[in-house]
PDB file of C-alpha atoms in Angstrom:
ATOM      1  CA  MET A   1      -0.395  -0.224  -0.219  1.00  0.00           C
ATOM      2  CA  THR A   2       2.627   2.506  -0.866  1.00  0.00           C
ATOM      3  CA  SER A   3       3.677   3.449  -4.511  1.00  0.00           C
ATOM      4  CA  GLY A   4       3.988   6.725  -3.867  1.00  0.00           C
ATOM      5  CA  TRP A   5       1.163   7.591  -1.468  1.00  0.00           C
ATOM      6  CA  TYR A   6       3.530   7.746   1.220  1.00  0.00           C
ATOM      7  CA  PRO A   7       6.202  10.557   0.425  1.00  0.00           C
ATOM      8  CA  ARG A   8       9.635  10.091   1.043  1.00  0.00           C
ATOM      9  CA  GLY A   9      11.156   9.763   4.597  1.00  0.00           C
ATOM     10  CA  ARG A  10       8.102   8.474   5.724  1.00  0.00           C
ATOM     11  CA  ARG A  11       7.312   4.757   5.189  1.00  0.00           C
ATOM     12  CA  ASP A  12       8.706   3.288   8.502  1.00  0.00           C
ATOM     13  CA  ALA A  13       5.933   1.914  10.340  1.00  0.00           C
ATOM     14  CA  GLU A  14       5.679   5.233  12.075  1.00  0.00           C
ATOM     15  CA  GLY A  15       5.502   7.673   9.738  1.00  0.00           C
ATOM     16  CA  ARG A  16       3.443   5.757   7.329  1.00  0.00           C
ATOM     17  CA  LEU A  17       0.492   5.456  10.416  1.00  0.00           C
ATOM     18  CA  ARG A  18       1.074   9.411  11.229  1.00  0.00           C
ATOM     19  CA  HIS A  19       1.147  10.405   7.504  1.00  0.00           C
ATOM     20  CA  TYR A  20      -2.152   8.696   6.733  1.00  0.00           C
ATOM     21  CA  ALA A  21      -3.488  10.007   9.993  1.00  0.00           C
ATOM     22  CA  SER A  22      -3.451  12.863   8.544  1.00  0.00           C
ATOM     23  CA  ARG A  23      -5.514  12.156   5.450  1.00  0.00           C
ATOM     24  CA  LEU A  24      -8.234   9.886   6.570  1.00  0.00           C
ATOM     25  CA  PRO A  25      -9.977   9.562  10.378  1.00  0.00           C
ATOM     26  CA  VAL A  26     -10.291   5.824  10.283  1.00  0.00           C
ATOM     27  CA  VAL A  27      -8.423   2.746   9.502  1.00  0.00           C
ATOM     28  CA  GLU A  28      -8.895  -1.128   9.169  1.00  0.00           C
ATOM     29  CA  VAL A  29      -6.213  -3.052  10.884  1.00  0.00           C
ATOM     30  CA  ASP A  30      -5.943  -6.681   9.284  1.00  0.00           C
ATOM     31  CA  SER A  31      -2.974  -7.556  10.884  1.00  0.00           C
ATOM     32  CA  GLY A  32      -5.536  -8.630  13.955  1.00  0.00           C
ATOM     33  CA  TYR A  33      -7.201 -11.297  11.726  1.00  0.00           C
ATOM     34  CA  TYR A  34      -3.733 -13.103  11.215  1.00  0.00           C
ATOM     35  CA  ALA A  35      -1.420 -13.027  14.439  1.00  0.00           C
ATOM     36  CA  LEU A  36      -3.071 -12.211  17.636  1.00  0.00           C
ATOM     37  CA  PRO A  37      -2.408  -8.538  18.072  1.00  0.00           C
ATOM     38  CA  ARG A  38      -0.001  -6.858  21.132  1.00  0.00           C
ATOM     39  CA  ARG A  39      -1.384  -4.414  23.059  1.00  0.00           C
ATOM     40  CA  ARG A  40       1.929  -2.382  22.624  1.00  0.00           C
ATOM     41  CA  ASN A  41       0.993  -1.977  19.303  1.00  0.00           C
ATOM     42  CA  SER A  42      -2.317  -0.597  20.576  1.00  0.00           C
ATOM     43  CA  GLU A  43      -0.781   1.910  22.868  1.00  0.00           C
ATOM     44  CA  LEU A  44       1.587   2.906  19.622  1.00  0.00           C
ATOM     45  CA  TRP A  45      -1.832   3.479  17.367  1.00  0.00           C
ATOM     46  CA  VAL A  46      -2.591   5.393  20.560  1.00  0.00           C
ATOM     47  CA  GLU A  47      -0.066   8.186  20.643  1.00  0.00           C
ATOM     48  CA  ARG A  48       0.978   8.226  17.071  1.00  0.00           C
ATOM     49  CA  THR A  49      -2.965   9.448  15.567  1.00  0.00           C
ATOM     50  CA  PRO A  50      -4.239  12.086  16.598  1.00  0.00           C
ATOM     51  CA  GLU A  51      -8.350  12.543  18.878  1.00  0.00           C
ATOM     52  CA  GLY A  52     -10.495  11.606  16.703  1.00  0.00           C
ATOM     53  CA  PHE A  53      -9.279   9.008  14.717  1.00  0.00           C
ATOM     54  CA  ARG A  54     -10.332   5.078  14.888  1.00  0.00           C
ATOM     55  CA  PHE A  55      -9.117   2.223  14.369  1.00  0.00           C
ATOM     56  CA  ASP A  56     -11.151  -0.635  12.974  1.00  0.00           C
ATOM     57  CA  VAL A  57      -9.795  -3.953  13.987  1.00  0.00           C
ATOM     58  CA  LYS A  58     -10.432  -7.317  12.591  1.00  0.00           C
ATOM     59  CA  ALA A  59     -11.139 -10.070  14.769  1.00  0.00           C
ATOM     60  CA  PHE A  60      -8.438 -12.910  15.037  1.00  0.00           C
ATOM     61  CA  SER A  61      -8.921 -15.444  12.892  1.00  0.00           C
ATOM     62  CA  LEU A  62      -9.274 -18.447  16.094  1.00  0.00           C
ATOM     63  CA  LEU A  63     -12.037 -16.494  16.906  1.00  0.00           C
ATOM     64  CA  THR A  64     -14.155 -16.242  13.764  1.00  0.00           C
ATOM     65  CA  GLY A  65     -13.821 -20.134  12.989  1.00  0.00           C
ATOM     66  CA  HIS A  66     -11.048 -19.634  10.464  1.00  0.00           C
ATOM     67  CA  PRO A  67      -8.259 -22.188  10.183  1.00  0.00           C
ATOM     68  CA  THR A  68      -5.459 -20.768  12.390  1.00  0.00           C
ATOM     69  CA  ARG A  69      -1.757 -21.843  12.006  1.00  0.00           C
ATOM     70  CA  PRO A  70      -0.067 -22.546  15.103  1.00  0.00           C
ATOM     71  CA  GLU A  71       2.560 -20.412  14.487  1.00  0.00           C
ATOM     72  CA  ALA A  72       0.156 -17.044  14.249  1.00  0.00           C
ATOM     73  CA  LEU A  73      -0.509 -17.922  18.201  1.00  0.00           C
ATOM     74  CA  PRO A  74       2.443 -16.721  21.188  1.00  0.00           C
ATOM     75  CA  ALA A  75       5.047 -19.141  21.239  1.00  0.00           C
ATOM     76  CA  ASP A  76       3.377 -20.455  24.364  1.00  0.00           C
ATOM     77  CA  LEU A  77       0.066 -21.425  23.112  1.00  0.00           C
ATOM     78  CA  ARG A  78       1.747 -23.448  20.410  1.00  0.00           C
ATOM     79  CA  ASN A  79       1.328 -26.314  21.395  1.00  0.00           C
ATOM     80  CA  ARG A  80      -1.966 -26.876  22.844  1.00  0.00           C
ATOM     81  CA  ALA A  81      -5.304 -28.483  21.734  1.00  0.00           C
ATOM     82  CA  VAL A  82      -7.737 -26.146  20.466  1.00  0.00           C
ATOM     83  CA  ASP A  83     -10.026 -26.223  22.926  1.00  0.00           C
ATOM     84  CA  GLY A  84     -12.554 -24.127  25.859  1.00  0.00           C
ATOM     85  CA  PRO A  85      -9.506 -23.447  27.501  1.00  0.00           C
ATOM     86  CA  LEU A  86      -7.154 -22.206  24.776  1.00  0.00           C
ATOM     87  CA  LEU A  87     -10.142 -20.167  23.162  1.00  0.00           C
ATOM     88  CA  ASP A  88     -10.850 -18.519  26.760  1.00  0.00           C
ATOM     89  CA  GLU A  89      -6.958 -17.498  26.807  1.00  0.00           C
ATOM     90  CA  VAL A  90      -7.213 -16.291  23.165  1.00  0.00           C
ATOM     91  CA  TRP A  91     -10.323 -14.138  24.119  1.00  0.00           C
ATOM     92  CA  GLY A  92      -8.453 -12.870  26.550  1.00  0.00           C
ATOM     93  CA  ARG A  93      -5.140 -12.224  25.104  1.00  0.00           C
ATOM     94  CA  PHE A  94      -6.989 -10.480  22.062  1.00  0.00           C
ATOM     95  CA  ALA A  95      -9.482  -8.911  24.864  1.00  0.00           C
ATOM     96  CA  ASP A  96      -6.255  -7.151  26.334  1.00  0.00           C
ATOM     97  CA  ALA A  97      -4.523  -5.815  23.115  1.00  0.00           C
ATOM     98  CA  VAL A  98      -7.033  -4.034  22.256  1.00  0.00           C
ATOM     99  CA  GLY A  99      -7.494  -2.762  25.520  1.00  0.00           C
ATOM    100  CA  PRO A 100      -5.576   0.367  25.029  1.00  0.00           C
ATOM    101  CA  LEU A 101      -7.540   1.557  21.783  1.00  0.00           C
ATOM    102  CA  ARG A 102     -10.973   1.154  23.655  1.00  0.00           C
ATOM    103  CA  GLU A 103      -9.821   2.984  26.608  1.00  0.00           C
ATOM    104  CA  ALA A 104      -8.211   6.036  24.756  1.00  0.00           C
ATOM    105  CA  GLY A 105     -12.029   5.804  22.617  1.00  0.00           C
ATOM    106  CA  ARG A 106     -10.067   5.110  19.249  1.00  0.00           C
ATOM    107  CA  LEU A 107     -11.445   1.424  18.944  1.00  0.00           C
ATOM    108  CA  GLY A 108     -14.447   1.996  15.721  1.00  0.00           C
ATOM    109  CA  THR A 109     -15.300  -1.401  16.190  1.00  0.00           C
ATOM    110  CA  VAL A 110     -13.999  -5.350  15.924  1.00  0.00           C
ATOM    111  CA  LEU A 111     -15.192  -6.341  13.083  1.00  0.00           C
ATOM    112  CA  PHE A 112     -15.697 -10.201  12.772  1.00  0.00           C
ATOM    113  CA  GLN A 113     -15.544 -11.422   9.545  1.00  0.00           C
ATOM    114  CA  PHE A 114     -17.234 -14.927   9.529  1.00  0.00           C
ATOM    115  CA  PRO A 115     -16.514 -17.506   7.173  1.00  0.00           C
ATOM    116  CA  PRO A 116     -18.283 -18.769   4.231  1.00  0.00           C
ATOM    117  CA  TRP A 117     -19.229 -22.109   6.246  1.00  0.00           C
ATOM    118  CA  LEU A 118     -21.127 -20.318   8.567  1.00  0.00           C
ATOM    119  CA  ALA A 119     -24.599 -20.574   6.861  1.00  0.00           C
ATOM    120  CA  PRO A 120     -27.911 -19.173   8.467  1.00  0.00           C
ATOM    121  CA  GLY A 121     -29.251 -20.938  10.958  1.00  0.00           C
ATOM    122  CA  SER A 122     -29.424 -22.104  14.472  1.00  0.00           C
ATOM    123  CA  ALA A 123     -25.845 -23.907  15.064  1.00  0.00           C
ATOM    124  CA  ALA A 124     -24.702 -19.938  13.723  1.00  0.00           C
ATOM    125  CA  GLU A 125     -27.524 -17.975  15.696  1.00  0.00           C
ATOM    126  CA  ARG A 126     -25.366 -19.521  19.007  1.00  0.00           C
ATOM    127  CA  THR A 127     -22.120 -18.576  17.700  1.00  0.00           C
ATOM    128  CA  LEU A 128     -22.848 -15.357  17.200  1.00  0.00           C
ATOM    129  CA  GLY A 129     -24.660 -15.373  20.536  1.00  0.00           C
ATOM    130  CA  GLU A 130     -21.592 -16.427  22.298  1.00  0.00           C
ATOM    131  CA  CYS A 131     -19.410 -14.353  19.936  1.00  0.00           C
ATOM    132  CA  ALA A 132     -22.235 -11.290  21.152  1.00  0.00           C
ATOM    133  CA  ARG A 133     -21.344 -12.697  24.467  1.00  0.00           C
ATOM    134  CA  ARG A 134     -17.741 -12.477  24.425  1.00  0.00           C
ATOM    135  CA  THR A 135     -17.285  -8.371  23.601  1.00  0.00           C
ATOM    136  CA  ALA A 136     -19.970  -7.037  25.589  1.00  0.00           C
ATOM    137  CA  GLY A 137     -19.336  -3.997  25.959  1.00  0.00           C
ATOM    138  CA  TRP A 138     -17.257  -3.445  22.568  1.00  0.00           C
ATOM    139  CA  PRO A 139     -17.925  -2.239  19.027  1.00  0.00           C
ATOM    140  CA  LEU A 140     -18.851  -5.338  17.302  1.00  0.00           C
ATOM    141  CA  ALA A 141     -19.456  -5.506  13.949  1.00  0.00           C
ATOM    142  CA  VAL A 142     -20.451  -8.235  11.708  1.00  0.00           C
ATOM    143  CA  GLU A 143     -19.369  -9.918   7.823  1.00  0.00           C
ATOM    144  CA  PHE A 144     -21.055 -12.920   6.903  1.00  0.00           C
ATOM    145  CA  ARG A 145     -18.964 -14.487   3.827  1.00  0.00           C
ATOM    146  CA  HIS A 146     -22.089 -16.962   3.083  1.00  0.00           C
ATOM    147  CA  PRO A 147     -24.530 -15.516   1.029  1.00  0.00           C
ATOM    148  CA  GLY A 148     -27.865 -16.806   2.643  1.00  0.00           C
ATOM    149  CA  TRP A 149     -27.742 -14.497   4.974  1.00  0.00           C
ATOM    150  CA  TRP A 150     -28.783 -11.555   2.959  1.00  0.00           C
ATOM    151  CA  ARG A 151     -30.756 -12.936  -0.286  1.00  0.00           C
ATOM    152  CA  ALA A 152     -33.791 -11.060  -0.162  1.00  0.00           C
ATOM    153  CA  ASP A 153     -36.123 -13.604   1.541  1.00  0.00           C
ATOM    154  CA  ARG A 154     -34.094 -13.329   4.391  1.00  0.00           C
ATOM    155  CA  ALA A 155     -32.446  -9.861   4.477  1.00  0.00           C
ATOM    156  CA  ASP A 156     -34.876  -8.413   7.342  1.00  0.00           C
ATOM    157  CA  ASP A 157     -34.387 -11.575   9.619  1.00  0.00           C
ATOM    158  CA  THR A 158     -30.686 -11.502   9.301  1.00  0.00           C
ATOM    159  CA  ARG A 159     -30.551  -7.232   9.958  1.00  0.00           C
ATOM    160  CA  ALA A 160     -33.362  -7.983  13.044  1.00  0.00           C
ATOM    161  CA  LEU A 161     -31.083 -10.720  14.678  1.00  0.00           C
ATOM    162  CA  LEU A 162     -27.790  -8.685  14.578  1.00  0.00           C
ATOM    163  CA  SER A 163     -29.926  -5.815  15.758  1.00  0.00           C
ATOM    164  CA  ALA A 164     -30.899  -7.880  18.780  1.00  0.00           C
ATOM    165  CA  LEU A 165     -27.175  -8.849  19.499  1.00  0.00           C
ATOM    166  CA  GLY A 166     -26.436  -5.341  19.644  1.00  0.00           C
ATOM    167  CA  ALA A 167     -23.758  -5.607  16.247  1.00  0.00           C
ATOM    168  CA  THR A 168     -23.052  -3.789  13.403  1.00  0.00           C
ATOM    169  CA  ALA A 169     -24.088  -5.263   9.987  1.00  0.00           C
ATOM    170  CA  VAL A 170     -20.927  -5.541   7.728  1.00  0.00           C
ATOM    171  CA  GLY A 171     -22.353  -4.620   4.045  1.00  0.00           C
ATOM    172  CA  VAL A 172     -19.651  -5.161   0.880  1.00  0.00           C
ATOM    173  CA  ASP A 173     -18.873  -4.411  -2.325  1.00  0.00           C
ATOM    174  CA  MET A 174     -17.961  -7.198  -4.854  1.00  0.00           C
ATOM    175  CA  ALA A 175     -18.348  -8.723  -7.797  1.00  0.00           C
ATOM    176  CA  GLN A 176     -21.468  -9.914  -8.708  1.00  0.00           C
ATOM    177  CA  GLY A 177     -22.665 -13.155 -10.613  1.00  0.00           C
ATOM    178  CA  LEU A 178     -20.219 -15.257  -8.514  1.00  0.00           C
ATOM    179  CA  THR A 179     -21.462 -18.070  -6.478  1.00  0.00           C
ATOM    180  CA  ALA A 180     -20.487 -16.337  -3.275  1.00  0.00           C
ATOM    181  CA  SER A 181     -21.661 -13.004  -4.083  1.00  0.00           C
ATOM    182  CA  GLN A 182     -23.223 -10.659  -1.525  1.00  0.00           C
ATOM    183  CA  PRO A 183     -25.427  -8.257  -2.593  1.00  0.00           C
ATOM    184  CA  PRO A 184     -24.796  -4.582  -2.997  1.00  0.00           C
ATOM    185  CA  LEU A 185     -26.390  -2.965   0.477  1.00  0.00           C
ATOM    186  CA  ALA A 186     -26.162  -0.801   3.597  1.00  0.00           C
ATOM    187  CA  PRO A 187     -27.686  -2.120   6.058  1.00  0.00           C
ATOM    188  CA  VAL A 188     -28.176  -0.407   9.551  1.00  0.00           C
ATOM    189  CA  THR A 189     -28.216  -2.601  12.358  1.00  0.00           C
ATOM    190  CA  ARG A 190     -27.258  -0.142  15.160  1.00  0.00           C
ATOM    191  CA  PRO A 191     -27.634   3.439  15.571  1.00  0.00           C
ATOM    192  CA  ALA A 192     -23.848   3.900  16.584  1.00  0.00           C
ATOM    193  CA  LEU A 193     -22.216   2.700  13.635  1.00  0.00           C
ATOM    194  CA  ALA A 194     -22.605   1.705   9.902  1.00  0.00           C
ATOM    195  CA  VAL A 195     -19.989   0.028   8.180  1.00  0.00           C
ATOM    196  CA  VAL A 196     -19.430  -1.266   4.552  1.00  0.00           C
ATOM    197  CA  ARG A 197     -16.105  -2.641   2.841  1.00  0.00           C
ATOM    198  CA  PHE A 198     -15.008  -2.198  -0.435  1.00  0.00           C
ATOM    199  CA  HIS A 199     -13.224  -5.844  -1.406  1.00  0.00           C
ATOM    200  CA  GLY A 200     -12.865  -4.398  -5.060  1.00  0.00           C
ATOM    201  CA  ARG A 201     -14.589  -6.231  -8.070  1.00  0.00           C
ATOM    202  CA  SER A 202     -12.054  -9.070  -8.719  1.00  0.00           C
ATOM    203  CA  ARG A 203     -13.542 -12.211 -10.887  1.00  0.00           C
ATOM    204  CA  ALA A 204     -10.718 -14.417  -8.991  1.00  0.00           C
ATOM    205  CA  TRP A 205     -13.056 -13.466  -5.374  1.00  0.00           C
ATOM    206  CA  GLY A 206     -12.452 -17.060  -3.123  1.00  0.00           C
ATOM    207  CA  ARG A 207      -9.445 -18.481  -5.717  1.00  0.00           C
ATOM    208  CA  GLY A 208      -6.175 -17.695  -6.221  1.00  0.00           C
ATOM    209  CA  SER A 209      -3.412 -15.709  -4.500  1.00  0.00           C
ATOM    210  CA  LYS A 210      -4.603 -12.749  -2.089  1.00  0.00           C
ATOM    211  CA  GLU A 211      -3.547  -9.934  -5.237  1.00  0.00           C
ATOM    212  CA  ASP A 212      -5.928 -12.155  -7.294  1.00  0.00           C
ATOM    213  CA  ARG A 213      -8.735 -11.704  -5.479  1.00  0.00           C
ATOM    214  CA  PHE A 214      -8.471  -7.840  -4.237  1.00  0.00           C
ATOM    215  CA  ARG A 215      -6.866  -6.380  -7.376  1.00  0.00           C
ATOM    216  CA  HIS A 216      -9.172  -3.618  -8.463  1.00  0.00           C
ATOM    217  CA  ASP A 217      -8.813   0.451  -8.967  1.00  0.00           C
ATOM    218  CA  TYR A 218     -12.173   1.453  -8.552  1.00  0.00           C
ATOM    219  CA  ASP A 219     -13.033   4.255 -10.940  1.00  0.00           C
ATOM    220  CA  VAL A 220     -15.512   7.630  -9.942  1.00  0.00           C
ATOM    221  CA  THR A 221     -18.549   5.711 -11.603  1.00  0.00           C
ATOM    222  CA  GLU A 222     -17.904   2.770  -9.666  1.00  0.00           C
ATOM    223  CA  LEU A 223     -17.665   4.842  -6.309  1.00  0.00           C
ATOM    224  CA  ALA A 224     -20.424   7.439  -7.008  1.00  0.00           C
ATOM    225  CA  ALA A 225     -23.085   4.567  -7.575  1.00  0.00           C
ATOM    226  CA  TRP A 226     -22.738   3.734  -4.034  1.00  0.00           C
ATOM    227  CA  VAL A 227     -22.768   7.228  -2.985  1.00  0.00           C
ATOM    228  CA  PRO A 228     -27.226   7.364  -2.619  1.00  0.00           C
ATOM    229  CA  ARG A 229     -26.927   4.132  -0.088  1.00  0.00           C
ATOM    230  CA  LEU A 230     -23.599   5.590   1.949  1.00  0.00           C
ATOM    231  CA  ARG A 231     -25.903   8.719   2.235  1.00  0.00           C
ATOM    232  CA  ARG A 232     -29.130   7.128   3.504  1.00  0.00           C
ATOM    233  CA  ALA A 233     -26.600   4.951   6.079  1.00  0.00           C
ATOM    234  CA  ALA A 234     -24.980   7.929   7.091  1.00  0.00           C
ATOM    235  CA  GLU A 235     -28.618   9.793   8.254  1.00  0.00           C
ATOM    236  CA  ARG A 236     -29.268   6.953   9.880  1.00  0.00           C
ATOM    237  CA  THR A 237     -26.202   6.034  12.156  1.00  0.00           C
ATOM    238  CA  ASP A 238     -23.967   7.912  14.183  1.00  0.00           C
ATOM    239  CA  ALA A 239     -20.756   7.490  12.086  1.00  0.00           C
ATOM    240  CA  LEU A 240     -20.595   5.580   8.759  1.00  0.00           C
ATOM    241  CA  HIS A 241     -17.537   3.954   8.325  1.00  0.00           C
ATOM    242  CA  VAL A 242     -16.185   2.996   4.745  1.00  0.00           C
ATOM    243  CA  LEU A 243     -13.172   0.542   4.282  1.00  0.00           C
ATOM    244  CA  PHE A 244     -11.317  -0.144   1.054  1.00  0.00           C
ATOM    245  CA  ASN A 245      -9.781  -3.830   1.300  1.00  0.00           C
ATOM    246  CA  ASN A 246      -8.148  -3.299  -2.485  1.00  0.00           C
ATOM    247  CA  CYS A 247      -4.975  -3.589  -1.141  1.00  0.00           C
ATOM    248  CA  CYS A 248      -2.400  -3.663  -3.996  1.00  0.00           C
ATOM    249  CA  ALA A 249      -0.946  -0.736  -4.188  1.00  0.00           C
ATOM    250  CA  ASP A 250      -2.196   2.000  -3.245  1.00  0.00           C
ATOM    251  CA  ALA A 251      -5.375   1.225  -4.954  1.00  0.00           C
ATOM    252  CA  ALA A 252      -7.207   1.087  -1.526  1.00  0.00           C
ATOM    253  CA  VAL A 253      -6.208   5.182  -0.349  1.00  0.00           C
ATOM    254  CA  ARG A 254      -6.501   6.610  -3.813  1.00  0.00           C
ATOM    255  CA  ALA A 255     -10.334   4.837  -3.747  1.00  0.00           C
ATOM    256  CA  ALA A 256     -10.600   6.029  -0.348  1.00  0.00           C
ATOM    257  CA  GLU A 257     -10.384   9.825  -1.025  1.00  0.00           C
ATOM    258  CA  THR A 258     -12.100   9.786  -4.035  1.00  0.00           C
ATOM    259  CA  MET A 259     -14.811   8.151  -1.854  1.00  0.00           C
ATOM    260  CA  ARG A 260     -14.209  11.214   0.296  1.00  0.00           C
ATOM    261  CA  GLU A 261     -14.705  14.159  -1.690  1.00  0.00           C
ATOM    262  CA  LEU A 262     -17.457  12.043  -3.496  1.00  0.00           C
ATOM    263  CA  LEU A 263     -19.519  11.985   0.078  1.00  0.00           C
ATOM    264  CA  GLY A 264     -18.129  15.370   1.195  1.00  0.00           C
ATOM    265  CA  ARG A 265     -19.829  17.370  -1.213  1.00  0.00           C
ATOM    266  CA  THR A 266     -23.102  17.124   0.946  1.00  0.00           C
ATOM    267  CA  GLY A 267     -21.891  15.705   4.643  1.00  0.00           C
ATOM    268  CA  GLN A 268     -19.119  14.571   6.491  1.00  0.00           C
ATOM    269  CA  PRO A 269     -19.490  10.524   7.196  1.00  0.00           C
ATOM    270  CA  GLN A 270     -16.094   9.124   8.308  1.00  0.00           C
ATOM    271  CA  HIS A 271     -14.689   6.704   5.773  1.00  0.00           C
ATOM    272  CA  THR A 272     -11.603   4.840   4.553  1.00  0.00           C
TER     273      THR A 272
END
C-alpha cells in the first residue's frame, strides 16, 4: 500500500501511520486477523494518531472459526489443543491487546468476518450469540461470507438478528454473479455505526492469490453509484465507516480519497 502515496522519509511503520492519519479519519487493522495482536502496538497507535482517529480491528482468525496456523499464536500457546481453555485464553489476550484503543476512545469497531461455511441457521445463531456475549461492551461488527444471509427472502431476519445482538452489520461491495457474491447493501442494525467494506470486483474472488482476489482499481463511476446508499446509511447512524480492501499498491487509499470527496459534498461521514 505504498507506490508513492506515502512521502519519502515517512515509509516506516510510524511514518506511514502518522501520514495516513493526517489524510483519513479511520483505518482497518487487518493484521489482527492473521496474528494475535499485541497491547504495545495499540499503545503506539494511540500515541501516533490524533484525537478522533479510529481503528477498526479485524478479529483474530481463531475467534471467527477460520483455520489458524500455530505460528499465528504466541509461542507459549502453539502446542496446546484447540479447546475451550485455549479459546478462553485467546479471547482474553485479544481483549487485552485492543484495550488501549478502547480506553482512549479510538476503537471504531472489532470486525468479525465469519467464514463462508457459516450458513444461516440455529448453529450460526448460537455462534453469533456467543460472540456477542464475549464482546459485551465492545463495538461489534459482523461480516458474513455465506451469501444466504443477505438474500432478499432472508435479509430482514438477518438485520433483526444483528440488531438484537447489538452488532453492526457490515455491507460489502464485490464482484457480482459469483457463487459467493453478496448484494450491494449498506444495512443499518446499530444506531452508533454503519460499516461498508469495498473488496474490489475481481472475478478471482475466493480463489487464486491474495493479489488476484483483491486487485481492482475503482473508477469514480463505480464509487459514485454507492453514494446514495451510503448517504442513507449515514443519515440513520452516528458514524459511517467506508473501508477499502482492494489492497494492491495504493488502490485502496486512492479510492478512499475519491469516496471522501464524493461523500463530503453534502456531509461528513467517516470513511477510509
